[in-house]
Amino acid sequence: MSIPTSWLLCKRKKLWHMTVVNGIHNHELDTELEGHLVAGRLKPEETLLVNEMTKNLVPPRNIISTLKERDSENTMSSKQCYNARYRYFLCTSFPTVLVMDSTYKTNKYNMPLFEIVGFTSTERTYNVGFAWLTNEKEDNFIWALQQLRSLVRNEGSLPKVILTDRDTALMNAVGQVFPTSAAMVCRVHVEKNVGSKIKEIVKVRQGEEVKQEIVWENLEKAFMHLLYSDTIDVYGDRLMEFRELCKKWPRLLRYIEETVLDTDKEKVVCAWVDKHMHMGNYTTNRVESAHGVLKKSLTDSSGDLVKGWEAIHHMLGLQFTEVQTQFGQSMSVEEHRYRNVILYSLLPFKVSRAALDYIYQEAKRVDNVGMDSKKCGCLMRVNYGLPCACLIAKKLRHNQPIRVDEVYIHWKRMCFNVEEGASSSTVSKAPVIGNFTPTLSQIVELDHMPKCMHPFIEDIVDVEGDGYCGFRAIALATKNNEADFELVRLSMQREMTLHKSMYVSMFDGEDRWKYIYEALFRAPRQRTSLRKTVAPQDKWFTFPDMGHIVATIFERVVVQLSKHGVGACETFFLLRGYPPPNPSSKVICLGALANHFVLVKLKEGCPIPKTNAQWK
Ligand SMILES: [Zn+2]
Ligand SMILES: [Zn+2]
């Protein structure tokens, strides 16, 4: 089913007022509006372009200028673009469980902000999409979900579970747009709702044997008990008990049965919901905390949508960096408790640390459960897609490792689907971005770096081109003086000697270690040349190997930006200890030109490229 969508922009004085109109249910228009109506519609290729740029975190300002450049007749206004872009962010990366809910007081138009979140293999909540809706009617939700649905490339990437509040319009929309996903409703909301109904209906007169508060508490407990029924039989038994308990208040029982149990038991009672891969999510908690995070970055709750977008954009940048750091940890730091244990031997760096932790905790059940799948219940496998106790018991019995294919794909993905430089051919040609106005030589330098990163570059500082430029750029970043580059090389020598075995194994052999180590010593002076000497190529700074070393000694995140060659844009994390809490403020970024390095200053909160996978 597809709903044709167009956008109607009504101009009133200087204020743009926006209404979403779709072909089936037209919203009533405010007839008192003055001015003329302008209908705009994004062409299919423009939609594609906006999606591409959104994926690469290009600010809306730049998207509009790009679109305008492409088509000077374009009637698009910024509002249209701002709205269009909320259809997508990172959805297809981790689609297993989506949690959605609206929040209010984010803008002066009183438009609710519909927020959709998912979570990564590291269990970090991230934003899948946003939509500002004119109201919370079913057709608006259908529109927003349709946008999301249209971006899922294959059926296998459809969400397994969708969690919402008990909002009828939203629940209906979810059922229509994602009929194959299991719908769940927030358990806490159901409990709260029933709790307040109990207090409303159940009154116990003073002087009675049992106090009113005790009666309330018992009813609430019995209801919770009912929700936690783990089989349909148990549910049947507990329902009988609950009916008995409610005998004195038939109105309460009728309310609970008619509005919760009859309609939604499959969406909230364990006996039903535990058949789905909900990964431990029984509430809409994740999206509610996401609302909180967003509101913190929204300094003005009654601003316009542009302000709202800027806040969202800033927040997404921070979020992206934080998630990348966690991916980096999962891929570069091995925890001691898994080392030399056959059971785990195939998993480190292949599955996230969060997943390893779940398996580790589940393995503690083995003593109790053994290989008996009835006793096991296998919820870890069904709900999380991870080996359950009875499977682990079999592995231990035969001294076999857990295979990577026994872990659900969600836990094995350690990157977002951000195609590096994918939009480089479509983004605006003008390199003048934000408040950074590059000089002529900087424009040339910028051209060596992927266009999608241009908006995040604050400055580019050149260093002397004597063959030590890579070390000079590092010295400039860490010691504020490029002339101190010999100190950088000394620290690197020291690091490589002190932790030789670690680097030898990372470089896959002593030869490579030796080659890199020797690059850190000065070349013998060539007396024959009178001209300024340039270090020979085998003394130059090289990625990826030296990226790891620098990240480790300076406890900074090192980024290489370049358009040249494979793995041109990469991020390096420290090999020991933990990455800094706010990595984006601690980035050392080198721009790799054809034969020269420069120091690139990135804006705070900028996205960083994918993690180097040397340890994969
Ligand atoms: Zn809730
Ligand atoms: Zn099991």
mmCIF file of N, CA and C in Angstrom, residues 341-401:
data_model
loop_
_atom_site.group_PDB
_atom_site.id
_atom_site.type_symbol
_atom_site.label_atom_id
_atom_site.label_comp_id
_atom_site.label_asym_id
_atom_site.label_seq_id
_atom_site.Cartn_x
_atom_site.Cartn_y
_atom_site.Cartn_z
ATOM 1 N N VAL A 341 39.797 -19.507 26.904
ATOM 2 C CA VAL A 341 38.661 -20.358 27.243
ATOM 3 C C VAL A 341 38.086 -20.864 25.926
ATOM 4 N N ILE A 342 38.095 -22.180 25.753
ATOM 5 C CA ILE A 342 37.683 -22.744 24.462
ATOM 6 C C ILE A 342 36.271 -22.316 24.084
ATOM 7 N N LEU A 343 35.373 -22.304 25.071
ATOM 8 C CA LEU A 343 33.977 -21.944 24.806
ATOM 9 C C LEU A 343 33.862 -20.627 24.040
ATOM 10 N N TYR A 344 34.694 -19.648 24.405
ATOM 11 C CA TYR A 344 34.587 -18.310 23.815
ATOM 12 C C TYR A 344 35.581 -18.066 22.681
ATOM 13 N N SER A 345 36.417 -19.059 22.382
ATOM 14 C CA SER A 345 37.597 -18.782 21.562
ATOM 15 C C SER A 345 37.293 -18.196 20.184
ATOM 16 N N LEU A 346 36.112 -18.469 19.623
ATOM 17 C CA LEU A 346 35.838 -17.958 18.274
ATOM 18 C C LEU A 346 35.158 -16.588 18.288
ATOM 19 N N LEU A 347 34.806 -16.088 19.473
ATOM 20 C CA LEU A 347 33.909 -14.930 19.516
ATOM 21 C C LEU A 347 34.540 -13.540 19.636
ATOM 22 N N PRO A 348 35.633 -13.359 20.415
ATOM 23 C CA PRO A 348 36.119 -11.983 20.583
ATOM 24 C C PRO A 348 36.393 -11.303 19.246
ATOM 25 N N PHE A 349 36.074 -10.031 19.156
ATOM 26 C CA PHE A 349 36.223 -9.182 17.961
ATOM 27 C C PHE A 349 35.209 -9.536 16.868
ATOM 28 N N LYS A 350 34.466 -10.645 17.044
ATOM 29 C CA LYS A 350 33.460 -11.017 16.045
ATOM 30 C C LYS A 350 32.060 -10.679 16.545
ATOM 31 N N VAL A 351 31.882 -10.732 17.861
ATOM 32 C CA VAL A 351 30.591 -10.333 18.431
ATOM 33 C C VAL A 351 30.862 -9.260 19.478
ATOM 34 N N SER A 352 29.850 -8.460 19.765
ATOM 35 C CA SER A 352 30.063 -7.322 20.661
ATOM 36 C C SER A 352 30.324 -7.788 22.088
ATOM 37 N N ARG A 353 30.917 -6.922 22.866
ATOM 38 C CA ARG A 353 31.187 -7.261 24.267
ATOM 39 C C ARG A 353 29.892 -7.411 25.042
ATOM 40 N N ALA A 354 28.866 -6.659 24.645
ATOM 41 C CA ALA A 354 27.568 -6.785 25.320
ATOM 42 C C ALA A 354 27.043 -8.211 25.149
ATOM 43 N N ALA A 355 27.182 -8.764 23.938
ATOM 44 C CA ALA A 355 26.704 -10.122 23.681
ATOM 45 C C ALA A 355 27.529 -11.132 24.472
ATOM 46 N N LEU A 356 28.848 -10.939 24.491
ATOM 47 C CA LEU A 356 29.720 -11.836 25.261
ATOM 48 C C LEU A 356 29.311 -11.844 26.728
ATOM 49 N N ASP A 357 28.949 -10.667 27.209
ATOM 50 C CA ASP A 357 28.553 -10.553 28.603
ATOM 51 C C ASP A 357 27.263 -11.339 28.877
ATOM 52 N N TYR A 358 26.303 -11.237 27.955
ATOM 53 C CA TYR A 358 25.073 -12.021 28.105
ATOM 54 C C TYR A 358 25.383 -13.514 28.147
ATOM 55 N N ILE A 359 26.258 -13.966 27.247
ATOM 56 C CA ILE A 359 26.590 -15.393 27.190
ATOM 57 C C ILE A 359 27.275 -15.816 28.491
ATOM 58 N N TYR A 360 28.174 -14.951 28.960
ATOM 59 C CA TYR A 360 28.908 -15.231 30.194
ATOM 60 C C TYR A 360 27.947 -15.415 31.370
ATOM 61 N N GLN A 361 26.954 -14.508 31.452
ATOM 62 C CA GLN A 361 25.969 -14.614 32.535
ATOM 63 C C GLN A 361 25.111 -15.868 32.366
ATOM 64 N N GLU A 362 24.728 -16.159 31.121
ATOM 65 C CA GLU A 362 23.882 -17.322 30.844
ATOM 66 C C GLU A 362 24.613 -18.619 31.209
ATOM 67 N N ALA A 363 25.930 -18.632 30.988
ATOM 68 C CA ALA A 363 26.716 -19.841 31.268
ATOM 69 C C ALA A 363 26.657 -20.208 32.751
ATOM 70 N N LYS A 364 26.372 -19.222 33.603
ATOM 71 C CA LYS A 364 26.276 -19.503 35.039
ATOM 72 C C LYS A 364 25.066 -20.378 35.368
ATOM 73 N N ARG A 365 24.104 -20.431 34.436
ATOM 74 C CA ARG A 365 22.912 -21.249 34.678
ATOM 75 C C ARG A 365 23.173 -22.735 34.388
ATOM 76 N N VAL A 366 24.305 -23.021 33.726
ATOM 77 C CA VAL A 366 24.559 -24.384 33.267
ATOM 78 C C VAL A 366 24.514 -25.398 34.412
ATOM 79 N N ASP A 367 25.112 -25.065 35.555
ATOM 80 C CA ASP A 367 25.142 -25.990 36.693
ATOM 81 C C ASP A 367 23.739 -26.423 37.101
ATOM 82 N N ASN A 368 22.806 -25.492 37.031
ATOM 83 C CA ASN A 368 21.423 -25.752 37.409
ATOM 84 C C ASN A 368 20.638 -26.508 36.353
ATOM 85 N N VAL A 369 20.855 -26.110 35.111
ATOM 86 C CA VAL A 369 19.993 -26.525 34.011
ATOM 87 C C VAL A 369 20.496 -27.775 33.309
ATOM 88 N N GLY A 370 21.810 -27.860 33.136
ATOM 89 C CA GLY A 370 22.376 -28.970 32.380
ATOM 90 C C GLY A 370 21.934 -28.914 30.932
ATOM 91 N N MET A 371 21.783 -30.080 30.308
ATOM 92 C CA MET A 371 21.440 -30.086 28.892
ATOM 93 C C MET A 371 19.935 -30.220 28.673
ATOM 94 N N ASP A 372 19.173 -30.047 29.736
ATOM 95 C CA ASP A 372 17.727 -30.219 29.679
ATOM 96 C C ASP A 372 17.060 -28.946 29.135
ATOM 97 N N SER A 373 16.549 -29.029 27.916
ATOM 98 C CA SER A 373 16.012 -27.813 27.306
ATOM 99 C C SER A 373 14.700 -27.388 27.976
ATOM 100 N N LYS A 374 13.975 -28.335 28.554
ATOM 101 C CA LYS A 374 12.743 -27.976 29.280
ATOM 102 C C LYS A 374 13.083 -27.099 30.474
ATOM 103 N N LYS A 375 14.093 -27.528 31.215
ATOM 104 C CA LYS A 375 14.529 -26.767 32.379
ATOM 105 C C LYS A 375 15.090 -25.416 31.948
ATOM 106 N N CYS A 376 15.766 -25.428 30.796
ATOM 107 C CA CYS A 376 16.444 -24.226 30.311
ATOM 108 C C CYS A 376 15.427 -23.152 29.929
ATOM 109 N N GLY A 377 14.394 -23.560 29.203
ATOM 110 C CA GLY A 377 13.420 -22.569 28.745
ATOM 111 C C GLY A 377 13.888 -21.868 27.481
ATOM 112 N N CYS A 378 15.203 -21.820 27.291
ATOM 113 C CA CYS A 378 15.821 -21.319 26.057
ATOM 114 C C CYS A 378 15.446 -19.872 25.718
ATOM 115 N N LEU A 379 15.114 -19.071 26.730
ATOM 116 C CA LEU A 379 14.739 -17.683 26.458
ATOM 117 C C LEU A 379 15.903 -16.877 25.885
ATOM 118 N N MET A 380 17.127 -17.222 26.301
ATOM 119 C CA MET A 380 18.285 -16.489 25.789
ATOM 120 C C MET A 380 18.375 -16.647 24.269
ATOM 121 N N ARG A 381 18.039 -17.827 23.799
ATOM 122 C CA ARG A 381 18.082 -18.065 22.356
ATOM 123 C C ARG A 381 16.904 -17.379 21.655
ATOM 124 N N VAL A 382 15.702 -17.558 22.221
ATOM 125 C CA VAL A 382 14.502 -17.036 21.564
ATOM 126 C C VAL A 382 14.427 -15.509 21.658
ATOM 127 N N ASN A 383 14.697 -14.970 22.841
ATOM 128 C CA ASN A 383 14.524 -13.531 23.051
ATOM 129 C C ASN A 383 15.726 -12.705 22.623
ATOM 130 N N TYR A 384 16.924 -13.299 22.675
ATOM 131 C CA TYR A 384 18.126 -12.520 22.386
ATOM 132 C C TYR A 384 18.894 -13.001 21.156
ATOM 133 N N GLY A 385 18.606 -14.209 20.696
ATOM 134 C CA GLY A 385 19.373 -14.739 19.580
ATOM 135 C C GLY A 385 20.781 -15.143 19.994
ATOM 136 N N LEU A 386 20.934 -15.543 21.271
ATOM 137 C CA LEU A 386 22.250 -15.951 21.784
ATOM 138 C C LEU A 386 22.147 -17.369 22.352
ATOM 139 N N PRO A 387 23.280 -18.090 22.452
ATOM 140 C CA PRO A 387 23.237 -19.460 22.974
ATOM 141 C C PRO A 387 22.643 -19.504 24.385
ATOM 142 N N CYS A 388 21.713 -20.425 24.617
ATOM 143 C CA CYS A 388 21.105 -20.549 25.939
ATOM 144 C C CYS A 388 21.850 -21.606 26.745
ATOM 145 N N ALA A 389 21.503 -21.711 28.023
ATOM 146 C CA ALA A 389 22.249 -22.575 28.943
ATOM 147 C C ALA A 389 22.350 -24.019 28.450
ATOM 148 N N CYS A 390 21.254 -24.581 27.900
ATOM 149 C CA CYS A 390 21.326 -25.998 27.513
ATOM 150 C C CYS A 390 22.285 -26.204 26.339
ATOM 151 N N LEU A 391 22.368 -25.215 25.457
ATOM 152 C CA LEU A 391 23.327 -25.321 24.353
ATOM 153 C C LEU A 391 24.761 -25.172 24.877
ATOM 154 N N ILE A 392 24.947 -24.212 25.778
ATOM 155 C CA ILE A 392 26.280 -24.005 26.354
ATOM 156 C C ILE A 392 26.737 -25.276 27.075
ATOM 157 N N ALA A 393 25.792 -25.936 27.774
ATOM 158 C CA ALA A 393 26.123 -27.174 28.491
ATOM 159 C C ALA A 393 26.646 -28.235 27.521
ATOM 160 N N LYS A 394 25.988 -28.328 26.354
ATOM 161 C CA LYS A 394 26.437 -29.313 25.358
ATOM 162 C C LYS A 394 27.832 -28.972 24.848
ATOM 163 N N LYS A 395 28.072 -27.684 24.625
ATOM 164 C CA LYS A 395 29.396 -27.248 24.164
ATOM 165 C C LYS A 395 30.460 -27.636 25.189
ATOM 166 N N LEU A 396 30.160 -27.366 26.451
ATOM 167 C CA LEU A 396 31.137 -27.634 27.508
ATOM 168 C C LEU A 396 31.404 -29.136 27.603
ATOM 169 N N ARG A 397 30.341 -29.918 27.490
ATOM 170 C CA ARG A 397 30.470 -31.373 27.569
ATOM 171 C C ARG A 397 31.431 -31.887 26.496
ATOM 172 N N HIS A 398 31.321 -31.340 25.273
ATOM 173 C CA HIS A 398 32.170 -31.817 24.176
ATOM 174 C C HIS A 398 33.408 -30.963 23.961
ATOM 175 N N ASN A 399 33.619 -30.016 24.880
ATOM 176 C CA ASN A 399 34.786 -29.145 24.796
ATOM 177 C C ASN A 399 34.866 -28.411 23.453
ATOM 178 N N GLN A 400 33.712 -27.908 23.021
ATOM 179 C CA GLN A 400 33.654 -27.209 21.740
ATOM 180 C C GLN A 400 33.400 -25.718 21.961
ATOM 181 N N PRO A 401 33.880 -24.893 21.035
ATOM 182 C CA PRO A 401 33.600 -23.456 21.156
ATOM 183 C C PRO A 401 32.204 -23.112 20.625
#
